[in-house]
C-alpha cells in the first residue's frame, strides 16, 4: 500500500532538496555498513545510518549536514539511513516491525531493472521522488542492474492525513 507524498509536507521538502542530499551521498567514501539482517537478502545491501530508534549516528550526521537538517524537519522521525542496494541484489519478501510508522524512500540513484513490490503493487524508484508505503505489508525489492540503487530511507510515525495511491 502506497501513499501520496503530498500528504506529508516534510516528505515533499525532501524532494525539493534531493540534489543536495544526493551530492552529500556522492561525497562520502566510507562509513556504510552491511544491513544487519543478512537473512533478508541475497547479495550486498549496505546502509549509512543517521538515526536508528534512539541511537543517533552523530559522525554521519556531521558528514552530511544538509541531509541531516532535512531529516530533522520530519515530524516523529524514527529511523533514517542511506540505503545502498548493490547491483545484482535481492531483498526477500518480509514485513516491517510496527504498524505505527510509514516507510519512505527518496530516490537518489535509481538505475533501471530495480523494483519495489509492496503487497501486489510494483513501483520503480525515480531520482528526486519519494515512495511512501506501509512496510508491515509483505514487500520485497531487487536491483538487477549493473549499478547501485541508492535511496534515503526513513521511517516516521503515522498521522491521520494519509491517502492511498490508486493502483495502476
PDB file of N, CA and C in Angstrom, residues 50-147:
ATOM      1  N   UNK A  50      21.851   7.415   9.952  1.00  0.00           N
ATOM      2  CA  UNK A  50      21.802   8.706  10.639  1.00  0.00           C
ATOM      3  C   UNK A  50      21.123   8.562  12.000  1.00  0.00           C
ATOM      4  N   UNK A  51      20.090   7.744  12.037  1.00  0.00           N
ATOM      5  CA  UNK A  51      19.329   7.534  13.261  1.00  0.00           C
ATOM      6  C   UNK A  51      18.709   6.149  13.196  1.00  0.00           C
ATOM      7  N   UNK A  52      18.765   5.445  14.319  1.00  0.00           N
ATOM      8  CA  UNK A  52      18.122   4.134  14.428  1.00  0.00           C
ATOM      9  C   UNK A  52      17.462   4.079  15.793  1.00  0.00           C
ATOM     10  N   UNK A  53      16.153   4.287  15.818  1.00  0.00           N
ATOM     11  CA  UNK A  53      15.383   4.410  17.056  1.00  0.00           C
ATOM     12  C   UNK A  53      16.018   5.505  17.913  1.00  0.00           C
ATOM     13  N   UNK A  54      16.516   5.164  19.091  1.00  0.00           N
ATOM     14  CA  UNK A  54      17.071   6.191  19.974  1.00  0.00           C
ATOM     15  C   UNK A  54      18.569   6.424  19.758  1.00  0.00           C
ATOM     16  N   UNK A  55      19.184   5.667  18.877  1.00  0.00           N
ATOM     17  CA  UNK A  55      20.627   5.822  18.626  1.00  0.00           C
ATOM     18  C   UNK A  55      20.849   6.806  17.486  1.00  0.00           C
ATOM     19  N   UNK A  56      21.633   7.821  17.768  1.00  0.00           N
ATOM     20  CA  UNK A  56      21.991   8.816  16.757  1.00  0.00           C
ATOM     21  C   UNK A  56      23.433   8.556  16.311  1.00  0.00           C
ATOM     22  N   UNK A  57      23.654   8.612  15.009  1.00  0.00           N
ATOM     23  CA  UNK A  57      24.983   8.418  14.436  1.00  0.00           C
ATOM     24  C   UNK A  57      25.545   9.798  14.129  1.00  0.00           C
ATOM     25  N   UNK A  58      26.068  10.449  15.172  1.00  0.00           N
ATOM     26  CA  UNK A  58      26.453  11.858  15.089  1.00  0.00           C
ATOM     27  C   UNK A  58      27.557  12.109  14.069  1.00  0.00           C
ATOM     28  N   UNK A  59      28.512  11.203  13.941  1.00  0.00           N
ATOM     29  CA  UNK A  59      29.574  11.398  12.943  1.00  0.00           C
ATOM     30  C   UNK A  59      28.985  11.437  11.535  1.00  0.00           C
ATOM     31  N   UNK A  60      28.041  10.542  11.248  1.00  0.00           N
ATOM     32  CA  UNK A  60      27.404  10.532   9.931  1.00  0.00           C
ATOM     33  C   UNK A  60      26.545  11.779   9.729  1.00  0.00           C
ATOM     34  N   UNK A  61      25.858  12.216  10.780  1.00  0.00           N
ATOM     35  CA  UNK A  61      25.050  13.441  10.701  1.00  0.00           C
ATOM     36  C   UNK A  61      25.930  14.638  10.367  1.00  0.00           C
ATOM     37  N   UNK A  62      27.117  14.701  10.973  1.00  0.00           N
ATOM     38  CA  UNK A  62      28.049  15.816  10.708  1.00  0.00           C
ATOM     39  C   UNK A  62      28.636  15.737   9.308  1.00  0.00           C
ATOM     40  N   UNK A  63      28.821  14.535   8.795  1.00  0.00           N
ATOM     41  CA  UNK A  63      29.390  14.374   7.451  1.00  0.00           C
ATOM     42  C   UNK A  63      28.389  14.769   6.363  1.00  0.00           C
ATOM     43  N   UNK A  64      27.101  14.755   6.695  1.00  0.00           N
ATOM     44  CA  UNK A  64      26.041  15.075   5.729  1.00  0.00           C
ATOM     45  C   UNK A  64      25.090  16.098   6.364  1.00  0.00           C
ATOM     46  N   UNK A  65      25.562  17.327   6.594  1.00  0.00           N
ATOM     47  CA  UNK A  65      24.752  18.290   7.346  1.00  0.00           C
ATOM     48  C   UNK A  65      23.456  18.699   6.645  1.00  0.00           C
ATOM     49  N   UNK A  66      23.460  18.814   5.343  1.00  0.00           N
ATOM     50  CA  UNK A  66      22.223  19.188   4.636  1.00  0.00           C
ATOM     51  C   UNK A  66      21.192  18.065   4.717  1.00  0.00           C
ATOM     52  N   UNK A  67      21.664  16.840   4.580  1.00  0.00           N
ATOM     53  CA  UNK A  67      20.766  15.690   4.697  1.00  0.00           C
ATOM     54  C   UNK A  67      20.194  15.625   6.104  1.00  0.00           C
ATOM     55  N   UNK A  68      21.050  15.774   7.099  1.00  0.00           N
ATOM     56  CA  UNK A  68      20.584  15.686   8.475  1.00  0.00           C
ATOM     57  C   UNK A  68      19.610  16.825   8.794  1.00  0.00           C
ATOM     58  N   UNK A  69      19.876  18.023   8.280  1.00  0.00           N
ATOM     59  CA  UNK A  69      18.953  19.135   8.512  1.00  0.00           C
ATOM     60  C   UNK A  69      17.581  18.827   7.911  1.00  0.00           C
ATOM     61  N   UNK A  70      17.561  18.273   6.705  1.00  0.00           N
ATOM     62  CA  UNK A  70      16.287  17.912   6.071  1.00  0.00           C
ATOM     63  C   UNK A  70      15.575  16.824   6.876  1.00  0.00           C
ATOM     64  N   UNK A  71      16.323  15.871   7.393  1.00  0.00           N
ATOM     65  CA  UNK A  71      15.719  14.793   8.181  1.00  0.00           C
ATOM     66  C   UNK A  71      15.154  15.308   9.500  1.00  0.00           C
ATOM     67  N   UNK A  72      15.804  16.291  10.090  1.00  0.00           N
ATOM     68  CA  UNK A  72      15.313  16.850  11.360  1.00  0.00           C
ATOM     69  C   UNK A  72      13.964  17.539  11.192  1.00  0.00           C
ATOM     70  N   UNK A  73      13.595  17.872   9.956  1.00  0.00           N
ATOM     71  CA  UNK A  73      12.308  18.505   9.677  1.00  0.00           C
ATOM     72  C   UNK A  73      11.168  17.488   9.571  1.00  0.00           C
ATOM     73  N   UNK A  74      11.491  16.206   9.590  1.00  0.00           N
ATOM     74  CA  UNK A  74      10.478  15.156   9.502  1.00  0.00           C
ATOM     75  C   UNK A  74       9.886  14.952  10.894  1.00  0.00           C
ATOM     76  N   UNK A  75       8.596  15.247  11.078  1.00  0.00           N
ATOM     77  CA  UNK A  75       7.994  15.029  12.400  1.00  0.00           C
ATOM     78  C   UNK A  75       8.024  13.551  12.792  1.00  0.00           C
ATOM     79  N   UNK A  76       8.384  13.299  14.019  1.00  0.00           N
ATOM     80  CA  UNK A  76       8.373  11.939  14.579  1.00  0.00           C
ATOM     81  C   UNK A  76       9.239  10.967  13.779  1.00  0.00           C
ATOM     82  N   UNK A  77      10.431  11.420  13.390  1.00  0.00           N
ATOM     83  CA  UNK A  77      11.376  10.558  12.688  1.00  0.00           C
ATOM     84  C   UNK A  77      11.832   9.435  13.619  1.00  0.00           C
ATOM     85  N   UNK A  78      11.786   8.215  13.127  1.00  0.00           N
ATOM     86  CA  UNK A  78      12.176   7.048  13.922  1.00  0.00           C
ATOM     87  C   UNK A  78      13.521   6.498  13.451  1.00  0.00           C
ATOM     88  N   UNK A  79      13.680   6.320  12.141  1.00  0.00           N
ATOM     89  CA  UNK A  79      14.904   5.764  11.554  1.00  0.00           C
ATOM     90  C   UNK A  79      15.237   6.525  10.282  1.00  0.00           C
ATOM     91  N   UNK A  80      16.532   6.603   9.970  1.00  0.00           N
ATOM     92  CA  UNK A  80      16.947   7.234   8.718  1.00  0.00           C
ATOM     93  C   UNK A  80      18.342   6.739   8.338  1.00  0.00           C
ATOM     94  N   UNK A  81      18.531   6.457   7.042  1.00  0.00           N
ATOM     95  CA  UNK A  81      19.822   5.996   6.537  1.00  0.00           C
ATOM     96  C   UNK A  81      19.831   6.112   5.020  1.00  0.00           C
ATOM     97  N   UNK A  82      21.022   6.236   4.453  1.00  0.00           N
ATOM     98  CA  UNK A  82      21.157   5.963   3.041  1.00  0.00           C
ATOM     99  C   UNK A  82      21.101   4.446   2.908  1.00  0.00           C
ATOM    100  N   UNK A  83      20.299   3.952   2.002  1.00  0.00           N
ATOM    101  CA  UNK A  83      20.181   2.519   1.750  1.00  0.00           C
ATOM    102  C   UNK A  83      20.750   2.245   0.367  1.00  0.00           C
ATOM    103  N   UNK A  84      21.798   1.425   0.338  1.00  0.00           N
ATOM    104  CA  UNK A  84      22.514   1.145  -0.902  1.00  0.00           C
ATOM    105  C   UNK A  84      22.298  -0.321  -1.258  1.00  0.00           C
ATOM    106  N   UNK A  85      21.468  -0.546  -2.252  1.00  0.00           N
ATOM    107  CA  UNK A  85      21.218  -1.893  -2.741  1.00  0.00           C
ATOM    108  C   UNK A  85      22.182  -2.110  -3.902  1.00  0.00           C
ATOM    109  N   UNK A  86      23.230  -2.872  -3.635  1.00  0.00           N
ATOM    110  CA  UNK A  86      24.276  -3.077  -4.640  1.00  0.00           C
ATOM    111  C   UNK A  86      23.719  -3.852  -5.836  1.00  0.00           C
ATOM    112  N   UNK A  87      24.423  -3.745  -6.955  1.00  0.00           N
ATOM    113  CA  UNK A  87      23.978  -4.428  -8.173  1.00  0.00           C
ATOM    114  C   UNK A  87      23.821  -5.919  -7.918  1.00  0.00           C
ATOM    115  N   UNK A  88      22.855  -6.505  -8.594  1.00  0.00           N
ATOM    116  CA  UNK A  88      22.569  -7.934  -8.529  1.00  0.00           C
ATOM    117  C   UNK A  88      22.247  -8.402  -7.105  1.00  0.00           C
ATOM    118  N   UNK A  89      21.363  -7.648  -6.437  1.00  0.00           N
ATOM    119  CA  UNK A  89      20.948  -7.988  -5.070  1.00  0.00           C
ATOM    120  C   UNK A  89      19.435  -8.097  -5.005  1.00  0.00           C
ATOM    121  N   UNK A  90      18.959  -9.055  -4.217  1.00  0.00           N
ATOM    122  CA  UNK A  90      17.533  -9.263  -3.985  1.00  0.00           C
ATOM    123  C   UNK A  90      17.250  -9.177  -2.489  1.00  0.00           C
ATOM    124  N   UNK A  91      16.231  -8.401  -2.121  1.00  0.00           N
ATOM    125  CA  UNK A  91      15.713  -8.406  -0.753  1.00  0.00           C
ATOM    126  C   UNK A  91      14.496  -9.319  -0.771  1.00  0.00           C
ATOM    127  N   UNK A  92      14.514 -10.337   0.063  1.00  0.00           N
ATOM    128  CA  UNK A  92      13.451 -11.330   0.093  1.00  0.00           C
ATOM    129  C   UNK A  92      12.152 -10.746   0.665  1.00  0.00           C
ATOM    130  N   UNK A  93      11.003 -11.342   0.337  1.00  0.00           N
ATOM    131  CA  UNK A  93       9.739 -10.887   0.920  1.00  0.00           C
ATOM    132  C   UNK A  93       9.804 -10.916   2.450  1.00  0.00           C
ATOM    133  N   UNK A  94       9.360  -9.827   3.049  1.00  0.00           N
ATOM    134  CA  UNK A  94       9.365  -9.701   4.505  1.00  0.00           C
ATOM    135  C   UNK A  94       8.369  -8.618   4.912  1.00  0.00           C
ATOM    136  N   UNK A  95       8.153  -8.481   6.208  1.00  0.00           N
ATOM    137  CA  UNK A  95       7.270  -7.436   6.724  1.00  0.00           C
ATOM    138  C   UNK A  95       8.029  -6.595   7.741  1.00  0.00           C
ATOM    139  N   UNK A  96       7.546  -5.353   7.928  1.00  0.00           N
ATOM    140  CA  UNK A  96       8.166  -4.425   8.862  1.00  0.00           C
ATOM    141  C   UNK A  96       7.863  -4.755  10.307  1.00  0.00           C
ATOM    142  N   UNK A  97       8.354  -3.903  11.187  1.00  0.00           N
ATOM    143  CA  UNK A  97       8.347  -4.188  12.617  1.00  0.00           C
ATOM    144  C   UNK A  97       7.178  -3.584  13.388  1.00  0.00           C
ATOM    145  N   UNK A  98       6.487  -2.575  12.860  1.00  0.00           N
ATOM    146  CA  UNK A  98       5.399  -1.958  13.607  1.00  0.00           C
ATOM    147  C   UNK A  98       4.420  -1.263  12.663  1.00  0.00           C
ATOM    148  N   UNK A  99       3.158  -1.243  13.047  1.00  0.00           N
ATOM    149  CA  UNK A  99       2.135  -0.547  12.262  1.00  0.00           C
ATOM    150  C   UNK A  99       2.093   0.942  12.591  1.00  0.00           C
ATOM    151  N   UNK A 100       2.938   1.401  13.493  1.00  0.00           N
ATOM    152  CA  UNK A 100       2.910   2.793  13.927  1.00  0.00           C
ATOM    153  C   UNK A 100       3.696   3.732  13.030  1.00  0.00           C
ATOM    154  N   UNK A 101       4.442   3.190  12.062  1.00  0.00           N
ATOM    155  CA  UNK A 101       5.251   4.041  11.195  1.00  0.00           C
ATOM    156  C   UNK A 101       4.937   3.776   9.729  1.00  0.00           C
ATOM    157  N   UNK A 102       5.313   4.728   8.913  1.00  0.00           N
ATOM    158  CA  UNK A 102       5.342   4.555   7.466  1.00  0.00           C
ATOM    159  C   UNK A 102       6.801   4.634   7.036  1.00  0.00           C
ATOM    160  N   UNK A 103       7.109   3.949   5.967  1.00  0.00           N
ATOM    161  CA  UNK A 103       8.457   3.982   5.404  1.00  0.00           C
ATOM    162  C   UNK A 103       8.451   4.885   4.184  1.00  0.00           C
ATOM    163  N   UNK A 104       9.552   5.594   4.008  1.00  0.00           N
ATOM    164  CA  UNK A 104       9.710   6.500   2.870  1.00  0.00           C
ATOM    165  C   UNK A 104      11.066   6.247   2.229  1.00  0.00           C
ATOM    166  N   UNK A 105      11.082   6.207   0.901  1.00  0.00           N
ATOM    167  CA  UNK A 105      12.319   6.126   0.129  1.00  0.00           C
ATOM    168  C   UNK A 105      12.390   7.354  -0.771  1.00  0.00           C
ATOM    169  N   UNK A 106      13.475   8.109  -0.681  1.00  0.00           N
ATOM    170  CA  UNK A 106      13.753   9.199  -1.611  1.00  0.00           C
ATOM    171  C   UNK A 106      14.795   8.696  -2.595  1.00  0.00           C
ATOM    172  N   UNK A 107      14.433   8.629  -3.878  1.00  0.00           N
ATOM    173  CA  UNK A 107      15.351   8.112  -4.888  1.00  0.00           C
ATOM    174  C   UNK A 107      16.524   9.042  -5.125  1.00  0.00           C
ATOM    175  N   UNK A 108      17.746   8.495  -5.024  1.00  0.00           N
ATOM    176  CA  UNK A 108      18.962   9.272  -5.283  1.00  0.00           C
ATOM    177  C   UNK A 108      19.708   8.758  -6.508  1.00  0.00           C
ATOM    178  N   UNK A 109      19.892   7.455  -6.590  1.00  0.00           N
ATOM    179  CA  UNK A 109      20.444   6.792  -7.784  1.00  0.00           C
ATOM    180  C   UNK A 109      19.503   5.632  -8.077  1.00  0.00           C
ATOM    181  N   UNK A 110      18.824   5.697  -9.212  1.00  0.00           N
ATOM    182  CA  UNK A 110      17.754   4.734  -9.491  1.00  0.00           C
ATOM    183  C   UNK A 110      17.927   4.125 -10.878  1.00  0.00           C
ATOM    184  N   UNK A 111      18.871   3.184 -11.001  1.00  0.00           N
ATOM    185  CA  UNK A 111      19.056   2.553 -12.303  1.00  0.00           C
ATOM    186  C   UNK A 111      17.830   1.740 -12.715  1.00  0.00           C
ATOM    187  N   UNK A 112      17.765   1.442 -14.002  1.00  0.00           N
ATOM    188  CA  UNK A 112      16.688   0.573 -14.472  1.00  0.00           C
ATOM    189  C   UNK A 112      16.920  -0.829 -13.911  1.00  0.00           C
ATOM    190  N   UNK A 113      15.938  -1.675 -14.062  1.00  0.00           N
ATOM    191  CA  UNK A 113      15.985  -3.058 -13.587  1.00  0.00           C
ATOM    192  C   UNK A 113      16.037  -3.145 -12.067  1.00  0.00           C
ATOM    193  N   UNK A 114      15.408  -2.149 -11.406  1.00  0.00           N
ATOM    194  CA  UNK A 114      15.233  -2.160  -9.957  1.00  0.00           C
ATOM    195  C   UNK A 114      13.744  -2.021  -9.680  1.00  0.00           C
ATOM    196  N   UNK A 115      13.253  -2.706  -8.649  1.00  0.00           N
ATOM    197  CA  UNK A 115      11.821  -2.683  -8.383  1.00  0.00           C
ATOM    198  C   UNK A 115      11.567  -2.881  -6.896  1.00  0.00           C
ATOM    199  N   UNK A 116      10.495  -2.235  -6.417  1.00  0.00           N
ATOM    200  CA  UNK A 116       9.961  -2.419  -5.074  1.00  0.00           C
ATOM    201  C   UNK A 116       8.535  -2.910  -5.247  1.00  0.00           C
ATOM    202  N   UNK A 117       8.170  -3.982  -4.553  1.00  0.00           N
ATOM    203  CA  UNK A 117       6.814  -4.509  -4.611  1.00  0.00           C
ATOM    204  C   UNK A 117       6.280  -4.570  -3.181  1.00  0.00           C
ATOM    205  N   UNK A 118       5.165  -3.864  -2.934  1.00  0.00           N
ATOM    206  CA  UNK A 118       4.502  -3.863  -1.634  1.00  0.00           C
ATOM    207  C   UNK A 118       3.134  -4.507  -1.842  1.00  0.00           C
ATOM    208  N   UNK A 119       2.873  -5.610  -1.127  1.00  0.00           N
ATOM    209  CA  UNK A 119       1.668  -6.386  -1.411  1.00  0.00           C
ATOM    210  C   UNK A 119       1.788  -6.895  -2.838  1.00  0.00           C
ATOM    211  N   UNK A 120       0.859  -6.513  -3.685  1.00  0.00           N
ATOM    212  CA  UNK A 120       0.953  -6.890  -5.103  1.00  0.00           C
ATOM    213  C   UNK A 120       1.153  -5.663  -5.991  1.00  0.00           C
ATOM    214  N   UNK A 121       1.616  -4.540  -5.400  1.00  0.00           N
ATOM    215  CA  UNK A 121       1.788  -3.288  -6.139  1.00  0.00           C
ATOM    216  C   UNK A 121       3.265  -3.017  -6.425  1.00  0.00           C
ATOM    217  N   UNK A 122       3.688  -3.107  -7.675  1.00  0.00           N
ATOM    218  CA  UNK A 122       5.080  -2.793  -8.019  1.00  0.00           C
ATOM    219  C   UNK A 122       5.265  -1.292  -8.245  1.00  0.00           C
ATOM    220  N   UNK A 123       6.428  -0.789  -7.850  1.00  0.00           N
ATOM    221  CA  UNK A 123       6.796   0.608  -8.106  1.00  0.00           C
ATOM    222  C   UNK A 123       8.283   0.659  -8.426  1.00  0.00           C
ATOM    223  N   UNK A 124       8.622   1.587  -9.281  1.00  0.00           N
ATOM    224  CA  UNK A 124      10.026   1.860  -9.582  1.00  0.00           C
ATOM    225  C   UNK A 124      10.415   3.157  -8.885  1.00  0.00           C
ATOM    226  N   UNK A 125      11.643   3.202  -8.422  1.00  0.00           N
ATOM    227  CA  UNK A 125      12.155   4.431  -7.835  1.00  0.00           C
ATOM    228  C   UNK A 125      12.486   5.415  -8.949  1.00  0.00           C
ATOM    229  N   UNK A 126      12.334   6.699  -8.652  1.00  0.00           N
ATOM    230  CA  UNK A 126      12.730   7.766  -9.565  1.00  0.00           C
ATOM    231  C   UNK A 126      13.592   8.750  -8.801  1.00  0.00           C
ATOM    232  N   UNK A 127      14.623   9.227  -9.444  1.00  0.00           N
ATOM    233  CA  UNK A 127      15.507  10.184  -8.787  1.00  0.00           C
ATOM    234  C   UNK A 127      14.732  11.445  -8.433  1.00  0.00           C
ATOM    235  N   UNK A 128      14.860  11.852  -7.169  1.00  0.00           N
ATOM    236  CA  UNK A 128      14.205  13.058  -6.691  1.00  0.00           C
ATOM    237  C   UNK A 128      12.769  12.876  -6.252  1.00  0.00           C
ATOM    238  N   UNK A 129      12.252  11.671  -6.327  1.00  0.00           N
ATOM    239  CA  UNK A 129      10.864  11.388  -5.939  1.00  0.00           C
ATOM    240  C   UNK A 129      10.836  10.412  -4.765  1.00  0.00           C
ATOM    241  N   UNK A 130       9.766  10.512  -3.992  1.00  0.00           N
ATOM    242  CA  UNK A 130       9.618   9.631  -2.839  1.00  0.00           C
ATOM    243  C   UNK A 130       8.557   8.566  -3.096  1.00  0.00           C
ATOM    244  N   UNK A 131       8.741   7.451  -2.438  1.00  0.00           N
ATOM    245  CA  UNK A 131       7.735   6.408  -2.329  1.00  0.00           C
ATOM    246  C   UNK A 131       7.458   6.262  -0.834  1.00  0.00           C
ATOM    247  N   UNK A 132       6.201   6.441  -0.443  1.00  0.00           N
ATOM    248  CA  UNK A 132       5.799   6.282   0.958  1.00  0.00           C
ATOM    249  C   UNK A 132       4.897   5.059   1.009  1.00  0.00           C
ATOM    250  N   UNK A 133       5.204   4.123   1.925  1.00  0.00           N
ATOM    251  CA  UNK A 133       4.434   2.886   1.951  1.00  0.00           C
ATOM    252  C   UNK A 133       4.371   2.295   3.352  1.00  0.00           C
ATOM    253  N   UNK A 134       3.426   1.381   3.502  1.00  0.00           N
ATOM    254  CA  UNK A 134       3.238   0.635   4.739  1.00  0.00           C
ATOM    255  C   UNK A 134       4.084  -0.623   4.641  1.00  0.00           C
ATOM    256  N   UNK A 135       5.178  -0.647   5.373  1.00  0.00           N
ATOM    257  CA  UNK A 135       6.072  -1.795   5.237  1.00  0.00           C
ATOM    258  C   UNK A 135       5.666  -2.977   6.109  1.00  0.00           C
ATOM    259  N   UNK A 136       4.519  -2.866   6.814  1.00  0.00           N
ATOM    260  CA  UNK A 136       4.027  -4.050   7.535  1.00  0.00           C
ATOM    261  C   UNK A 136       3.337  -5.018   6.576  1.00  0.00           C
ATOM    262  N   UNK A 137       3.055  -4.560   5.363  1.00  0.00           N
ATOM    263  CA  UNK A 137       2.594  -5.473   4.321  1.00  0.00           C
ATOM    264  C   UNK A 137       3.825  -6.174   3.747  1.00  0.00           C
ATOM    265  N   UNK A 138       3.640  -7.410   3.329  1.00  0.00           N
ATOM    266  CA  UNK A 138       4.781  -8.108   2.755  1.00  0.00           C
ATOM    267  C   UNK A 138       5.312  -7.316   1.567  1.00  0.00           C
ATOM    268  N   UNK A 139       6.615  -7.157   1.527  1.00  0.00           N
ATOM    269  CA  UNK A 139       7.245  -6.419   0.434  1.00  0.00           C
ATOM    270  C   UNK A 139       8.632  -7.002   0.157  1.00  0.00           C
ATOM    271  N   UNK A 140       9.100  -6.716  -1.053  1.00  0.00           N
ATOM    272  CA  UNK A 140      10.437  -7.144  -1.439  1.00  0.00           C
ATOM    273  C   UNK A 140      10.963  -6.160  -2.475  1.00  0.00           C
ATOM    274  N   UNK A 141      12.253  -6.246  -2.732  1.00  0.00           N
ATOM    275  CA  UNK A 141      12.883  -5.336  -3.694  1.00  0.00           C
ATOM    276  C   UNK A 141      14.029  -6.072  -4.370  1.00  0.00           C
ATOM    277  N   UNK A 142      14.405  -5.547  -5.523  1.00  0.00           N
ATOM    278  CA  UNK A 142      15.591  -6.097  -6.165  1.00  0.00           C
ATOM    279  C   UNK A 142      16.282  -5.037  -7.006  1.00  0.00           C
ATOM    280  N   UNK A 143      17.570  -5.299  -7.222  1.00  0.00           N
ATOM    281  CA  UNK A 143      18.392  -4.493  -8.119  1.00  0.00           C
ATOM    282  C   UNK A 143      19.098  -5.473  -9.044  1.00  0.00           C
ATOM    283  N   UNK A 144      18.576  -5.595 -10.243  1.00  0.00           N
ATOM    284  CA  UNK A 144      19.165  -6.489 -11.239  1.00  0.00           C
ATOM    285  C   UNK A 144      19.945  -5.704 -12.287  1.00  0.00           C
ATOM    286  N   UNK A 145      20.347  -4.497 -11.932  1.00  0.00           N
ATOM    287  CA  UNK A 145      21.109  -3.651 -12.860  1.00  0.00           C
ATOM    288  C   UNK A 145      22.607  -3.840 -12.617  1.00  0.00           C
ATOM    289  N   UNK A 146      23.402  -3.052 -13.338  1.00  0.00           N
ATOM    290  CA  UNK A 146      24.856  -3.082 -13.180  1.00  0.00           C
ATOM    291  C   UNK A 146      25.365  -1.990 -12.246  1.00  0.00           C
ATOM    292  N   UNK A 147      24.454  -1.207 -11.649  1.00  0.00           N
ATOM    293  CA  UNK A 147      24.841  -0.088 -10.789  1.00  0.00           C
ATOM    294  C   UNK A 147      24.124  -0.206  -9.448  1.00  0.00           C
TER     295      UNK A 147
END
